[in-house]
Short mmCIF file of C-alpha atoms in Angstrom, two decimals:
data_model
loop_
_atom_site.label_atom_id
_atom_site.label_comp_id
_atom_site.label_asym_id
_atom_site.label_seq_id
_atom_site.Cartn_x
_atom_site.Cartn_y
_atom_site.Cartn_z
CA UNK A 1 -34.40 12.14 13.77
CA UNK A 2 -33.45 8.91 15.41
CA UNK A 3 -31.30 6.70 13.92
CA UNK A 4 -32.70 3.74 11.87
CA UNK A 5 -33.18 0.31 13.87
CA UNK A 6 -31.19 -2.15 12.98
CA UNK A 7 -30.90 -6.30 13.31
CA UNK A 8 -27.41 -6.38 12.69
CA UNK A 9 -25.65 -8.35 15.35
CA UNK A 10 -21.78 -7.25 16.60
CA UNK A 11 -20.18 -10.76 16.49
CA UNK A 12 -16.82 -9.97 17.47
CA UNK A 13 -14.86 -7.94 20.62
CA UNK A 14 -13.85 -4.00 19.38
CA UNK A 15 -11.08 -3.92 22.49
CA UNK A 16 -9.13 -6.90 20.37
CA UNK A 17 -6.15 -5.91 18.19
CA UNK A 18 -3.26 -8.17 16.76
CA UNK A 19 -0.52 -7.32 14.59
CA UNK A 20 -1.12 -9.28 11.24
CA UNK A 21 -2.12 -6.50 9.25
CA UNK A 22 -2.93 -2.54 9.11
CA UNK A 23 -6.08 -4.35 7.08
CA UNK A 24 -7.51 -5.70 10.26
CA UNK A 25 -8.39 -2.46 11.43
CA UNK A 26 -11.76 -1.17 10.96
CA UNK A 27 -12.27 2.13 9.49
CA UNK A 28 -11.65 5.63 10.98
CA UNK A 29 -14.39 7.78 12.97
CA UNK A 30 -14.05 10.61 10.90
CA UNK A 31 -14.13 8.17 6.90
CA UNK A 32 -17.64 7.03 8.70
CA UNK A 33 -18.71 10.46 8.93
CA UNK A 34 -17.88 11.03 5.76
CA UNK A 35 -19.91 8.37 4.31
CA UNK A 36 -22.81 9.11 5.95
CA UNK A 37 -22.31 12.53 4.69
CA UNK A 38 -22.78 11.44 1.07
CA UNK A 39 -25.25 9.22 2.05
CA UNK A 40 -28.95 10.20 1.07
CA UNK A 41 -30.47 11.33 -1.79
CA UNK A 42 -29.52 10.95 -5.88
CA UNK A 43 -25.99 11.11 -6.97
CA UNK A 44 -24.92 10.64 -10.80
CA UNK A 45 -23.46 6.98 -11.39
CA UNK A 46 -19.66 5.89 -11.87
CA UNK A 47 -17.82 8.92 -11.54
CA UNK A 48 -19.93 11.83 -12.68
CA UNK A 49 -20.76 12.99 -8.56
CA UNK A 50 -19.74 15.88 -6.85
CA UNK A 51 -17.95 14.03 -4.59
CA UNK A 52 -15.39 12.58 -7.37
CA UNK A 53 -15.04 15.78 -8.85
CA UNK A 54 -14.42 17.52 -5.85
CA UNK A 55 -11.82 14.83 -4.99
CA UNK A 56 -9.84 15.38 -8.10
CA UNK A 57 -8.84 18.78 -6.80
CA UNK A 58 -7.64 17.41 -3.78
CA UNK A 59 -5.73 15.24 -6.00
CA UNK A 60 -4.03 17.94 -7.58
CA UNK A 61 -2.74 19.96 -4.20
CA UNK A 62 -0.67 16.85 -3.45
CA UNK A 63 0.27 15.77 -6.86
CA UNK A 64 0.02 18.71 -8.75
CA UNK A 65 -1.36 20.14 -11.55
CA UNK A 66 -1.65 17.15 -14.06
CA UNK A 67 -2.85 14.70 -11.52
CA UNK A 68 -5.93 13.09 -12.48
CA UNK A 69 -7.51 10.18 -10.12
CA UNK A 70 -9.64 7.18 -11.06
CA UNK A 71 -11.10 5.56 -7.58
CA UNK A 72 -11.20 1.97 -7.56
CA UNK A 73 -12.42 -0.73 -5.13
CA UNK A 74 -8.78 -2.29 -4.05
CA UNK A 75 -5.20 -2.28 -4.16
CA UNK A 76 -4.83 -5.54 -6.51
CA UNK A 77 -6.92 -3.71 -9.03
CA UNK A 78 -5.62 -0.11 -8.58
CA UNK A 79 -1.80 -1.96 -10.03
CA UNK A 80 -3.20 -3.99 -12.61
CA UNK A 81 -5.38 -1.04 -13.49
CA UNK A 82 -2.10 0.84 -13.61
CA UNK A 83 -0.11 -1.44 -15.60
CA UNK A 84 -2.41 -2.26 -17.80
CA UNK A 85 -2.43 1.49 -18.81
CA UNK A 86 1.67 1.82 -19.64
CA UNK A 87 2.34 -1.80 -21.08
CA UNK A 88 1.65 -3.27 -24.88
CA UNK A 89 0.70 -6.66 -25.09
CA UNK A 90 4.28 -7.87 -25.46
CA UNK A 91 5.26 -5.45 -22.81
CA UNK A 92 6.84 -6.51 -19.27
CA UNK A 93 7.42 -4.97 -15.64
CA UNK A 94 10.43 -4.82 -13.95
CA UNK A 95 9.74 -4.83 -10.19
CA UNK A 96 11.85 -6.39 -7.12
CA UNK A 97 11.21 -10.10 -6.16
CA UNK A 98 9.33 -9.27 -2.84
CA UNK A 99 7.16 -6.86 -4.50
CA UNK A 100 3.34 -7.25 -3.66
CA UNK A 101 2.08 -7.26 -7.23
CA UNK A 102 4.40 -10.32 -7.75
CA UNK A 103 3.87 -11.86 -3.80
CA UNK A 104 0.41 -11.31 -3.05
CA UNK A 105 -2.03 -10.61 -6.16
CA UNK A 106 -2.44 -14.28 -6.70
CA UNK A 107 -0.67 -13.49 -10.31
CA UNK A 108 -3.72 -10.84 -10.98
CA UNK A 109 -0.99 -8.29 -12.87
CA UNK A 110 0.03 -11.29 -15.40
CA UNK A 111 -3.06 -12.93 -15.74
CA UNK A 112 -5.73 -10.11 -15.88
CA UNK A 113 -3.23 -7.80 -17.12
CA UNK A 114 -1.56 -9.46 -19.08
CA UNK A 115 1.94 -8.27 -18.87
CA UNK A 116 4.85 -10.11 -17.86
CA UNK A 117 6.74 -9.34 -14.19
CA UNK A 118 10.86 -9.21 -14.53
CA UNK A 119 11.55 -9.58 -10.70
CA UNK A 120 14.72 -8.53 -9.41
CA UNK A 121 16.29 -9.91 -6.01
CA UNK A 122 16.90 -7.49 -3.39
CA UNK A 123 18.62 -7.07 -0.08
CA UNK A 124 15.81 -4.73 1.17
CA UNK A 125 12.73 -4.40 -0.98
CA UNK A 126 14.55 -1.82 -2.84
CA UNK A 127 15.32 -1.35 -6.31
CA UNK A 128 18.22 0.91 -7.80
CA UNK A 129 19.42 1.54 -11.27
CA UNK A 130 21.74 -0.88 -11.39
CA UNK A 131 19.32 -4.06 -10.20
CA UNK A 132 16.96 -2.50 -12.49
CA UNK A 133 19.62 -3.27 -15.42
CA UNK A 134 19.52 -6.92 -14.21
CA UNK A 135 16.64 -7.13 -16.28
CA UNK A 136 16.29 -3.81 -18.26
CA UNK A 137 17.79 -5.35 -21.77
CA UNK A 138 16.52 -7.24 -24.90
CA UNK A 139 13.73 -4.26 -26.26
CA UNK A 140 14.20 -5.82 -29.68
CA UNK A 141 14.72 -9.29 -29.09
CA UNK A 142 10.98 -10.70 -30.26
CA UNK A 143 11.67 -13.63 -28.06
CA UNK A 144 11.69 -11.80 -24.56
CA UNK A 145 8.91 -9.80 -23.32
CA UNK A 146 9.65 -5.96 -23.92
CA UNK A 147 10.88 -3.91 -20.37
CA UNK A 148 8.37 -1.07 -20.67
CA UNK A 149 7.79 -0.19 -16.72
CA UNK A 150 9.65 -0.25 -13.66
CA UNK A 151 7.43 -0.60 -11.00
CA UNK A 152 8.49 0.48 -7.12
CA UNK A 153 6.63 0.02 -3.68
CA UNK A 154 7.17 3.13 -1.39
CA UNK A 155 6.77 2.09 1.86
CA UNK A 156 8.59 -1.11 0.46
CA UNK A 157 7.02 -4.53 1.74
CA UNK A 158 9.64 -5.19 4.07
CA UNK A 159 9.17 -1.83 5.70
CA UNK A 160 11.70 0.06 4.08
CA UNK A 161 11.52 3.51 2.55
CA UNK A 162 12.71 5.21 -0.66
CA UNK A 163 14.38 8.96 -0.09
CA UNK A 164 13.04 11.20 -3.28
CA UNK A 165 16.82 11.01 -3.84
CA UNK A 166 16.46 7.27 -4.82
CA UNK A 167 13.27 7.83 -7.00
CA UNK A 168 14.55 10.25 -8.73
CA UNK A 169 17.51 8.27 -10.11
CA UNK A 170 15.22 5.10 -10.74
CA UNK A 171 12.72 7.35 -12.90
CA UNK A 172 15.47 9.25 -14.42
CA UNK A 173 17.07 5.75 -15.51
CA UNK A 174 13.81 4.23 -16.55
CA UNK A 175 13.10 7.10 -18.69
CA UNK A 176 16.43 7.19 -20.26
CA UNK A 177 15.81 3.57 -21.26
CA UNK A 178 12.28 4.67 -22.23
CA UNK A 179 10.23 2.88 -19.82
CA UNK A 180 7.89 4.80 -17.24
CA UNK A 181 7.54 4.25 -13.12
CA UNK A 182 5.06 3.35 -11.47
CA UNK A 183 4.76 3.26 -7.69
CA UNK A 184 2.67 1.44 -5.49
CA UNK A 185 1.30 3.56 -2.64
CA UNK A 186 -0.77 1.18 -0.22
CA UNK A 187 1.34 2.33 2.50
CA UNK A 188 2.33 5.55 1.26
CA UNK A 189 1.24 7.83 3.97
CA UNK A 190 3.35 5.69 5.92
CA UNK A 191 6.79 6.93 3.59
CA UNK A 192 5.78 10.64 3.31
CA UNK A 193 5.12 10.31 7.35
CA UNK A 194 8.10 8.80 8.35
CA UNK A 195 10.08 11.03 5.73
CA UNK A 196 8.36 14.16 6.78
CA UNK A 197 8.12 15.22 3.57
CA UNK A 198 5.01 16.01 1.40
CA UNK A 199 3.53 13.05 -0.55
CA UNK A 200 4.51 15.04 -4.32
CA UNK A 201 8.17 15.22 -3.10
CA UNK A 202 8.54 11.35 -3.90
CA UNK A 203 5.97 11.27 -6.80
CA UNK A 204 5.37 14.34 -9.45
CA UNK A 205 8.57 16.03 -8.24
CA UNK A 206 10.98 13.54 -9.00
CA UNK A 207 9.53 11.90 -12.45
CA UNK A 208 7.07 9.09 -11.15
CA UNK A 209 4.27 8.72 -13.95
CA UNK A 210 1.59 7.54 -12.42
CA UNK A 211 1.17 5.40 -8.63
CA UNK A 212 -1.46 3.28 -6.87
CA UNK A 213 -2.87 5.54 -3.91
CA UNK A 214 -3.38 3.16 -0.92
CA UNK A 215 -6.38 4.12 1.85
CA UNK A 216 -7.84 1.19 2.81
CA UNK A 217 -4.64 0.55 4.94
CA UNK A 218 -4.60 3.73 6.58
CA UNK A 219 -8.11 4.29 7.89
CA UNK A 220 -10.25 3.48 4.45
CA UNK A 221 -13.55 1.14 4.68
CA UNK A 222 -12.37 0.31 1.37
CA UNK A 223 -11.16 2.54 -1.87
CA UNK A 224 -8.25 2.72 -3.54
CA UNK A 225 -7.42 5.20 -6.77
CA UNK A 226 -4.83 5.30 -9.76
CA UNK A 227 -3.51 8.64 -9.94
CA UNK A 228 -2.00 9.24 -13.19
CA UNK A 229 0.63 12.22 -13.17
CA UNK A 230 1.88 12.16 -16.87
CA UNK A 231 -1.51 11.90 -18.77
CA UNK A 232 0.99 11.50 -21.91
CA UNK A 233 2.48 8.63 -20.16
CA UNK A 234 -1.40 6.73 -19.76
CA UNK A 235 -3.28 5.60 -22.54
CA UNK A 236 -7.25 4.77 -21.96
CA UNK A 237 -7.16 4.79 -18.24
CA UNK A 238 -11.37 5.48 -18.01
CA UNK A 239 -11.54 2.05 -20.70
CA UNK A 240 -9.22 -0.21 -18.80
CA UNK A 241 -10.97 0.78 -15.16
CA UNK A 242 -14.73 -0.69 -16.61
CA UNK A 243 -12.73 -3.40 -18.39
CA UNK A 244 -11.11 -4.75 -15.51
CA UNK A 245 -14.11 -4.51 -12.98
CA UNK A 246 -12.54 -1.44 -10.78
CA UNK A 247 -15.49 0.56 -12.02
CA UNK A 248 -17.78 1.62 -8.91
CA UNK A 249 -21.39 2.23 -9.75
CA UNK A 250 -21.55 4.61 -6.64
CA UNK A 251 -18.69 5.82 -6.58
CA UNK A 252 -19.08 8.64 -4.38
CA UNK A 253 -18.68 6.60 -1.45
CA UNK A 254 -14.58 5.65 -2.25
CA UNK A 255 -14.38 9.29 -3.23
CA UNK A 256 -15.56 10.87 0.26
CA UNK A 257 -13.18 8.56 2.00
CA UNK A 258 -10.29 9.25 0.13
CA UNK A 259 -11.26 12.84 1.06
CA UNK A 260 -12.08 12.45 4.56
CA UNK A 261 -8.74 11.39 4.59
CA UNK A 262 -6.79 13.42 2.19
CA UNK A 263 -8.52 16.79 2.30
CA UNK A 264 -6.61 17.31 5.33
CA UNK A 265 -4.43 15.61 7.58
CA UNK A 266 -5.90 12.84 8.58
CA UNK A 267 -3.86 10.40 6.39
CA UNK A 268 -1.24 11.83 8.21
CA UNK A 269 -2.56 11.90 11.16
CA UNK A 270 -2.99 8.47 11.23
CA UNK A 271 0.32 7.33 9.48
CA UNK A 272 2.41 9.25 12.30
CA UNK A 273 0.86 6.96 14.73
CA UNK A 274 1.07 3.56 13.25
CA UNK A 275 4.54 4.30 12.45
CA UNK A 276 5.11 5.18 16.23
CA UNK A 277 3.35 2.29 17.55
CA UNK A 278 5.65 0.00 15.16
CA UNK A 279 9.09 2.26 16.19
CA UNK A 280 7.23 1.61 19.84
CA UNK A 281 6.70 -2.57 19.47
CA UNK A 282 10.63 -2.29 17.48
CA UNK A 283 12.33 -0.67 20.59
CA UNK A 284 10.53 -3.27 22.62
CA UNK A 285 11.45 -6.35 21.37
CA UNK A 286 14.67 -5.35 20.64
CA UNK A 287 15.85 -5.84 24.00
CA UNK A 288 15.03 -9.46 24.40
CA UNK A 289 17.29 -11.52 23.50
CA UNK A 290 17.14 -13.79 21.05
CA UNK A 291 14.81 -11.66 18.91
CA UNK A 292 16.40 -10.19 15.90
CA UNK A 293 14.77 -7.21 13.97
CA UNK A 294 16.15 -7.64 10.33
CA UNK A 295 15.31 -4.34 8.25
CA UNK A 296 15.57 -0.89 9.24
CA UNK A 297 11.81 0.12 10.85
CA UNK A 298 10.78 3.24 8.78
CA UNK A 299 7.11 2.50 8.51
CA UNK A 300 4.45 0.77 9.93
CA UNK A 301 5.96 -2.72 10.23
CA UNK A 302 8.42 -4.71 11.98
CA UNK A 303 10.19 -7.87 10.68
CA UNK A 304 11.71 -10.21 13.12
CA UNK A 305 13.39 -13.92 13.02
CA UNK A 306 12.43 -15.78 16.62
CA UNK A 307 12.30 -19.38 17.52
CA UNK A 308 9.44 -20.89 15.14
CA UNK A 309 7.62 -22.72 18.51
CA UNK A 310 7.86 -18.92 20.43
CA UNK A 311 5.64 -17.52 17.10
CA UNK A 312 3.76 -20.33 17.12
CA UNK A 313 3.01 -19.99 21.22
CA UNK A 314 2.19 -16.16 20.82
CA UNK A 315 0.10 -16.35 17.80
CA UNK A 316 -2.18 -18.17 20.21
CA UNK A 317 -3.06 -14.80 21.89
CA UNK A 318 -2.35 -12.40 18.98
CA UNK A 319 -2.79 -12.57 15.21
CA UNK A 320 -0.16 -11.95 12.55
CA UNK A 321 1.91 -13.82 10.21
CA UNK A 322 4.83 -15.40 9.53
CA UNK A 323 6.57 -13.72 6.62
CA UNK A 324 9.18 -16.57 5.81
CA UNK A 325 8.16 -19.44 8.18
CA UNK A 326 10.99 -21.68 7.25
CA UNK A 327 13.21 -19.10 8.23
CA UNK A 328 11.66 -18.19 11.29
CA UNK A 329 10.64 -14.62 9.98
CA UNK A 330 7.49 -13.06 11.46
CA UNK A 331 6.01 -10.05 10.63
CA UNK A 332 4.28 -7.58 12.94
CA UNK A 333 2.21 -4.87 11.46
CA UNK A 334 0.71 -1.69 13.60
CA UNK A 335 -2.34 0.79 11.73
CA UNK A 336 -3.94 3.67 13.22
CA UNK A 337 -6.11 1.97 16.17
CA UNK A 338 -3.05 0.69 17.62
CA UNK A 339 -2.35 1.64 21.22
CA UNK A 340 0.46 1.44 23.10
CA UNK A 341 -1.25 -0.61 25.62
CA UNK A 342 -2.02 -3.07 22.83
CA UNK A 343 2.45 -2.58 21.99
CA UNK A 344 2.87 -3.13 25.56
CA UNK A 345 1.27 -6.26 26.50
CA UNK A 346 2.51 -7.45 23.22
CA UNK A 347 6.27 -6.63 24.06
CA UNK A 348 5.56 -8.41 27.88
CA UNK A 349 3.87 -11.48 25.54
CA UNK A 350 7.25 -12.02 23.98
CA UNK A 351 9.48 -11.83 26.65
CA UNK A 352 7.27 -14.05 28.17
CA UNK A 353 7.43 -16.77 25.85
CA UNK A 354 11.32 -16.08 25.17
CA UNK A 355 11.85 -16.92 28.43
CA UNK A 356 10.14 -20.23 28.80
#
C-alpha cells in the first residue's frame, strides 16, 4: 500500500542542531515505528490497551516486582502527579534550590498540587542527609507546612549524578524521619548510562518510593510515566492522574514509545551517546582558555562561565541558553541526534569567538 498523501509542509532544515536542549531533538527512528505500529484499528480508551498493559511488564524487569506505571503526557505533570500522591494538604517537599520542579514548572507542584517546596541550597544539585535536615524539622508545629517527601533529580540539573550509595542514605534518612523519596527521572537514562549500572540499582534497590520516568528527553515524541515502587507508599494514583489532566484518552501511543524505548536498549542506546557527545563538546572547550567548565560532566550536559558578549556572539549561529546570565553561566545540552561533527564545529565556533 502506498503511503497516504499528505499537505503537510517541512518548514524547517533537519541537518540543524544547537545545544539548548535534549528537547529540541525530534523523536527517534525506531519510537516512530513504534507508533505507527499501534496505529490502526480500535484500541480500549485511557489505559485499558494492550499496549499499556504490555508496558507494565516492562516496567517491572527494571523496577521490579511492585512497579506499577501510569503514562502521562509530560514531565511537569508526571512530578506533580507524583507529589500529589505522597503529600496531605498541609504536607511539604523538601527538594534542592536548583531543582526543576522548583526552577522550571512555572510553580505547577505548589499551585496545582498544592504542596509546599522546602528548597535547600546546594553546591552541586545534590542533596545529602544532612542539607536535607536544613529543612526536615517542625512535623508538629501547625504553623509550618509538614516535611512529608524528599524529592531528588538523578541526573541532577546541573549535570551531576547520584551513586546508589548516596540514594540509599537519603531514602534511608527520609524514611527514618517518616517521609518518602521521590526521584525525578527526565534524564535518567542519562545516570544509569553514565553509571553503568541498571536503572533499579538507584531506584527499588536502594528505598526510592516512587520516580518520574523521563522519555521525551531521550528519544520520546512525547510521554512521560509515574512509576510507583511502594504501592503502600501511593495513595489514589489512577484518581489524581484524571484529576490533574495527565490522563491520555489514547494512551497507547505514550505506552509504545516508552516501550520502543525501554523494551530493550534503546534508552540506552541513546543515553551512551548524548553523554559522549557532551564528555566530547567538555574535552573541547576545555582547552580554550578562558572557558571554565564548573560541575563535573557525568551526563548529557555541560555548564560553562565565558565572557557574556562571546555567548551572546555564538548564540547567533547555535541555540542554547544561558543558565545564570548575570554570571556568565551558559549551558550546553547534547541528546541522541548529536554528532560529533555538530561537537566539532561547535568547539572551532568557540575558539573562534574566544579569540576575537
Amino acid at each position: 500500500m502506498n503511503p497516504p498523501k499528505t499537505d503537510a509542509r517541512r518548514h524547517h532544515d533537519p541537518e540543524v542542531r544547537g545545544f539548548a536542549s535534549d528537547n529540541y531533538a525530534g523523536a527517534h527512528p525506531e519510537v516512530m515505528a513504534a507508533l505507527a505500529l499501534a496505529n490502526g484499528g480500535h484500541q480500549v480508551a485511557y489505559g485499558e490497551d494492550d499496549y499499556t498493559e504490555h508496558f507494565q511488564g516492562i516496567i517491572r524487569s527494571h523496577f521490579g516486582p511492585t512497579a506499577q506505571a501510569f503514562p502521562v503526557f509530560n514531565g511537569t505533570g508526571a512530578n506533580v502527579v507524583a507529589l500529589q500522591a505522597v503529600t496531605d494538604r498541609w504536607g511539604a517537599v523538601i527538594c534542592a534550590e536548583s531543582a526543576h520542579i522548583n526552577v522550571d514548572e512555572g510553580g505547577a507542584p505548589e499551585r496545582m498540587g498544592g504542596l509546599k517546596l522546602l528548597t535547600v541550597p546546594t553546591p552541586d544539585g545534590k542533596l545529602t542527609p544532612e542539607l536535607i535536615d536544613k529543612q526536615a524539622w517542625g512535623w508538629d508545629d501547625e504553623h509550618r507546612a509538614m516535611p512529608q517527601v524528599v524529592s531528588i533529580t538523578q541526573s541532577t540539573e546541573l549535570g551531576t549524578l547520584y551513586t546508589p550509595d548516596e540514594i540509599r542514605a537519603i531514602c534511608d534518612h527520609a524514611h527514618a524521619h517518616g517521609m518518602k523519596v521521590h526521584l525525578d527521572g527526565s534524564r535518567i537514562a542519562n545516570a544509569a548510562a553514565s553509571l553503568n549500572v541498571p536503572m533499579r540499582t538507584f531506584t527499588n534497590a536502594v528505598g526510592v518510593d516512587l520516580l518520574s520516568l523521563g522519555g521525551t528527553k531521550n528519544g520520546a515524541l512525547f510521554g512521560e510515566a509515574v512509576v510507583v515502587i511502594d504501592q503502600d507508599a501511593v495513595r489514589h494514583m489512577k484518581h489524581l492522574r484524571k484529576l490533574s489532566m495527565q490522563l491520555a484518552s489514547k494512551m497507547r501511543f505514550v505506552s509504545v514509545q516508552l516501550e520502543a524505548l525501554l523494551a530493550k536498549d534503546l534508552w540506552l542506546r541513546n543515553a551512551r551517546h548524548a553523554n559522549e557527545m557532551a564528555q566530547r563538546l567538555a574535552e573541547g572547550v576545555r582547552a580554550v582558555h578562558g572557558v571554565e567548565i564548573l560541575y563535573p560532566v557525568q551526563a548529557n550536559g555541560v555548564f560553562a562561565r565565558l565572557p557574556h558578549e562571546v555567548s551572546e556572539r555564538l548564540q547567533k549561529k547555535f541555540r542554547f541558553y544561558f543558565w545564570d546570565e548575570a554570571a556568565g553561566v551558559v549551558r550546553w545540552m547534547c541528546a541522541f541526534d548529536t554528532t560529533e561533527e555538530d561537537v566539532d564545529t561547535f568547539v572551532a565556533a568557540v575558539k573562534e569567538e574566544m579569540a576575537r
